[in-house]
mmCIF file of C-alpha atoms in Angstrom:
data_model
loop_
_atom_site.group_PDB
_atom_site.id
_atom_site.type_symbol
_atom_site.label_atom_id
_atom_site.label_comp_id
_atom_site.label_asym_id
_atom_site.label_seq_id
_atom_site.Cartn_x
_atom_site.Cartn_y
_atom_site.Cartn_z
ATOM 1 C CA MET Z 909 -86.488 161.711 154.083
ATOM 2 C CA SER Z 910 -82.759 161.940 154.587
ATOM 3 C CA LYS Z 911 -80.264 159.866 152.528
ATOM 4 C CA PRO Z 912 -78.184 157.197 154.169
ATOM 5 C CA ILE Z 913 -74.572 158.090 154.879
ATOM 6 C CA LYS Z 914 -72.352 156.193 152.288
ATOM 7 C CA ASN Z 915 -69.049 154.377 153.335
ATOM 8 C CA ILE Z 916 -66.423 155.855 151.031
ATOM 9 C CA PHE Z 917 -63.510 153.770 152.438
ATOM 10 C CA SER Z 918 -61.958 150.572 151.140
ATOM 11 C CA GLN Z 919 -58.784 148.857 152.313
ATOM 12 C CA GLY Z 920 -55.635 149.254 150.135
ATOM 13 C CA PRO Z 921 -55.333 150.765 146.593
ATOM 14 C CA ILE Z 922 -58.434 151.257 144.423
ATOM 15 C CA PRO Z 923 -58.046 148.770 141.540
ATOM 16 C CA PRO Z 924 -58.259 150.100 137.930
ATOM 17 C CA SER Z 925 -60.833 147.430 137.186
ATOM 18 C CA PHE Z 926 -63.050 148.921 139.809
ATOM 19 C CA ILE Z 927 -62.696 152.289 138.289
ATOM 20 C CA ALA Z 928 -63.393 150.806 134.711
ATOM 21 C CA ASP Z 929 -66.330 148.927 136.062
ATOM 22 C CA SER Z 930 -67.928 152.030 137.699
ATOM 23 C CA ILE Z 931 -67.605 154.005 134.380
ATOM 24 C CA ALA Z 932 -69.049 151.078 132.351
ATOM 25 C CA LYS Z 933 -72.134 150.916 134.708
ATOM 26 C CA HIS Z 934 -73.190 154.491 133.535
ATOM 27 C CA ALA Z 935 -73.507 153.453 129.945
ATOM 28 C CA THR Z 936 -77.378 152.394 130.729
ATOM 29 C CA LYS Z 937 -77.919 156.161 132.110
ATOM 30 C CA LYS Z 938 -79.081 157.777 128.933
ATOM 31 C CA ASP Z 939 -79.643 161.298 130.569
ATOM 32 C CA ILE Z 940 -75.918 161.708 131.270
ATOM 33 C CA GLY Z 941 -73.954 163.967 128.909
ATOM 34 C CA ALA Z 942 -70.638 164.360 130.769
ATOM 35 C CA HIS Z 943 -68.433 162.671 133.364
ATOM 36 C CA SER Z 944 -65.608 164.150 135.393
ATOM 37 C CA ILE Z 945 -63.110 161.826 137.045
ATOM 38 C CA PHE Z 946 -60.337 162.568 139.439
ATOM 39 C CA LEU Z 947 -57.770 159.953 140.322
ATOM 40 C CA GLY Z 948 -55.433 160.560 143.256
ATOM 41 C CA GLN Z 949 -52.287 158.455 142.733
ATOM 42 C CA VAL Z 950 -49.482 158.134 145.354
ATOM 43 C CA ARG Z 951 -46.305 159.731 144.088
ATOM 44 C CA ALA Z 952 -42.619 158.569 144.714
ATOM 45 C CA ASP Z 953 -41.562 161.833 145.937
ATOM 46 C CA VAL Z 954 -38.004 162.469 146.979
ATOM 47 C CA MET Z 955 -37.401 164.595 150.264
ATOM 48 C CA GLU Z 956 -34.010 165.068 151.722
ATOM 49 C CA GLY Z 957 -32.768 162.204 149.528
ATOM 50 C CA LYS Z 958 -35.379 159.756 150.605
ATOM 51 C CA THR Z 959 -37.973 158.296 148.201
ATOM 52 C CA VAL Z 960 -41.661 157.613 149.244
ATOM 53 C CA SER Z 961 -42.538 154.062 148.513
ATOM 54 C CA ALA Z 962 -46.117 154.057 149.982
ATOM 55 C CA ILE Z 963 -48.554 156.007 152.016
ATOM 56 C CA GLU Z 964 -50.387 154.333 154.890
ATOM 57 C CA TYR Z 965 -53.936 156.070 155.219
ATOM 58 C CA THR Z 966 -55.771 156.322 158.348
ATOM 59 C CA ALA Z 967 -58.926 158.077 159.138
ATOM 60 C CA TYR Z 968 -61.503 158.857 161.829
ATOM 61 C CA GLU Z 969 -63.931 156.949 159.661
ATOM 62 C CA GLU Z 970 -67.283 157.869 161.446
ATOM 63 C CA LEU Z 971 -66.566 161.600 161.388
ATOM 64 C CA ALA Z 972 -65.147 161.443 157.905
ATOM 65 C CA SER Z 973 -68.206 159.632 156.472
ATOM 66 C CA GLN Z 974 -70.531 162.151 158.315
ATOM 67 C CA LYS Z 975 -68.688 165.096 156.884
ATOM 68 C CA MET Z 976 -68.525 163.579 153.427
ATOM 69 C CA HIS Z 977 -72.227 162.905 153.562
ATOM 70 C CA GLU Z 978 -72.688 166.895 154.383
ATOM 71 C CA ILE Z 979 -70.250 167.572 151.344
ATOM 72 C CA ARG Z 980 -72.281 165.327 149.020
ATOM 73 C CA GLU Z 981 -75.700 166.853 149.974
ATOM 74 C CA ALA Z 982 -74.266 170.508 149.612
ATOM 75 C CA ILE Z 983 -72.587 169.607 146.078
ATOM 76 C CA PHE Z 984 -75.973 167.891 144.963
ATOM 77 C CA SER Z 985 -77.801 171.061 145.939
ATOM 78 C CA LYS Z 986 -75.380 173.468 144.182
ATOM 79 C CA TYR Z 987 -74.925 171.430 141.072
ATOM 80 C CA GLN Z 988 -77.302 169.562 138.765
ATOM 81 C CA LEU Z 989 -75.619 166.262 138.973
ATOM 82 C CA THR Z 990 -76.969 162.890 138.044
ATOM 83 C CA CYS Z 991 -74.352 160.852 140.038
ATOM 84 C CA MET Z 992 -71.486 161.282 142.358
ATOM 85 C CA HIS Z 993 -69.060 158.666 143.613
ATOM 86 C CA VAL Z 994 -66.299 159.019 146.049
ATOM 87 C CA HIS Z 995 -63.809 156.234 147.123
ATOM 88 C CA HIS Z 996 -60.811 156.736 149.398
ATOM 89 C CA SER Z 997 -58.179 154.241 150.448
ATOM 90 C CA LEU Z 998 -57.322 153.152 153.869
ATOM 91 C CA GLY Z 999 -54.237 151.089 154.787
ATOM 92 C CA LEU Z 1000 -51.144 150.827 152.660
ATOM 93 C CA VAL Z 1001 -51.089 152.135 149.097
ATOM 94 C CA LYS Z 1002 -47.746 151.897 147.176
ATOM 95 C CA ALA Z 1003 -46.390 154.476 144.869
ATOM 96 C CA GLY Z 1004 -48.241 154.374 141.470
ATOM 97 C CA GLU Z 1005 -51.394 153.041 142.951
ATOM 98 C CA ILE Z 1006 -54.599 154.958 143.202
ATOM 99 C CA CYS Z 1007 -55.894 156.297 146.565
ATOM 100 C CA LEU Z 1008 -58.685 158.450 145.726
ATOM 101 C CA PHE Z 1009 -61.415 158.186 143.094
ATOM 102 C CA VAL Z 1010 -63.950 160.897 142.599
ATOM 103 C CA PHE Z 1011 -66.555 160.388 139.829
ATOM 104 C CA THR Z 1012 -69.214 163.066 138.933
ATOM 105 C CA SER Z 1013 -71.915 162.835 136.269
ATOM 106 C CA SER Z 1014 -74.362 165.423 134.798
ATOM 107 C CA LYS Z 1015 -76.097 166.439 131.510
ATOM 108 C CA HIS Z 1016 -73.339 168.903 130.702
ATOM 109 C CA ARG Z 1017 -69.609 168.889 131.221
ATOM 110 C CA LYS Z 1018 -69.240 172.376 133.278
ATOM 111 C CA MET Z 1019 -71.382 170.936 136.149
ATOM 112 C CA ALA Z 1020 -69.443 167.729 136.376
ATOM 113 C CA ILE Z 1021 -65.928 169.232 136.033
ATOM 114 C CA ALA Z 1022 -66.673 172.004 138.660
ATOM 115 C CA ALA Z 1023 -68.421 169.630 141.124
ATOM 116 C CA CYS Z 1024 -65.498 167.091 140.781
ATOM 117 C CA GLU Z 1025 -62.987 169.724 141.530
ATOM 118 C CA GLU Z 1026 -64.856 171.177 144.465
ATOM 119 C CA ILE Z 1027 -65.455 167.630 145.998
ATOM 120 C CA VAL Z 1028 -61.538 167.030 145.860
ATOM 121 C CA GLU Z 1029 -60.730 170.245 147.396
ATOM 122 C CA GLN Z 1030 -63.216 169.692 150.072
ATOM 123 C CA ILE Z 1031 -61.980 166.204 150.943
ATOM 124 C CA LYS Z 1032 -58.398 167.536 151.243
ATOM 125 C CA LEU Z 1033 -59.392 170.350 153.567
ATOM 126 C CA GLU Z 1034 -62.154 168.898 155.691
ATOM 127 C CA LEU Z 1035 -61.977 165.261 155.827
ATOM 128 C CA PRO Z 1036 -60.030 163.694 159.070
ATOM 129 C CA ILE Z 1037 -57.781 161.332 156.771
ATOM 130 C CA TRP Z 1038 -54.046 161.170 157.491
ATOM 131 C CA GLY Z 1039 -51.411 159.919 155.321
ATOM 132 C CA LYS Z 1040 -48.119 158.486 156.797
ATOM 133 C CA GLU Z 1041 -45.426 158.540 154.000
ATOM 134 C CA ILE Z 1042 -43.283 155.520 154.225
ATOM 135 C CA PHE Z 1043 -39.797 155.762 152.734
ATOM 136 C CA GLU Z 1044 -37.804 153.071 150.977
ATOM 137 C CA ASP Z 1045 -35.488 153.068 154.171
ATOM 138 C CA GLU Z 1046 -38.729 152.249 156.183
ATOM 139 C CA THR Z 1047 -38.664 155.467 157.924
ATOM 140 C CA HIS Z 1048 -41.670 157.751 157.770
ATOM 141 C CA GLN Z 1049 -43.282 161.147 158.133
ATOM 142 C CA TRP Z 1050 -46.910 162.383 158.276
ATOM 143 C CA LYS Z 1051 -48.146 163.847 154.950
ATOM 144 C CA GLU Z 1052 -49.302 167.452 154.531
ATOM 145 C CA ASN Z 1053 -52.409 167.810 152.321
ATOM 146 C CA LYS Z 1054 -52.063 170.343 149.571
#
């Protein structure tokens, strides 16, 4: 029986209250000994004298969701995780706001940390998600994933 494909996308920034609530919901799970969390935040980078004020994210959602499902299954088979949650913003996210939330849980810290790091790297490399950096003067350029 295959697991359903989860939607990882939400419009706009990921609210800190959503992140806090996600963490709080795990207090009832007594077999978890460690959580690892990655929060991606939009930076106000300065390039050629112009400051990034926001990033507008777009994605090929169907393909990204399918690819994330494949990544999720591979990570669960590689690491002994209790939980994995991935949330990525679409639309406009201002500098200082959260655009990516990856949350892994396991019995022991090393598995949670390694899995979280691997997920973030695979998202950056494999998911068809694009960011248009919008500068304070309203010009833009397409962001390169690093």
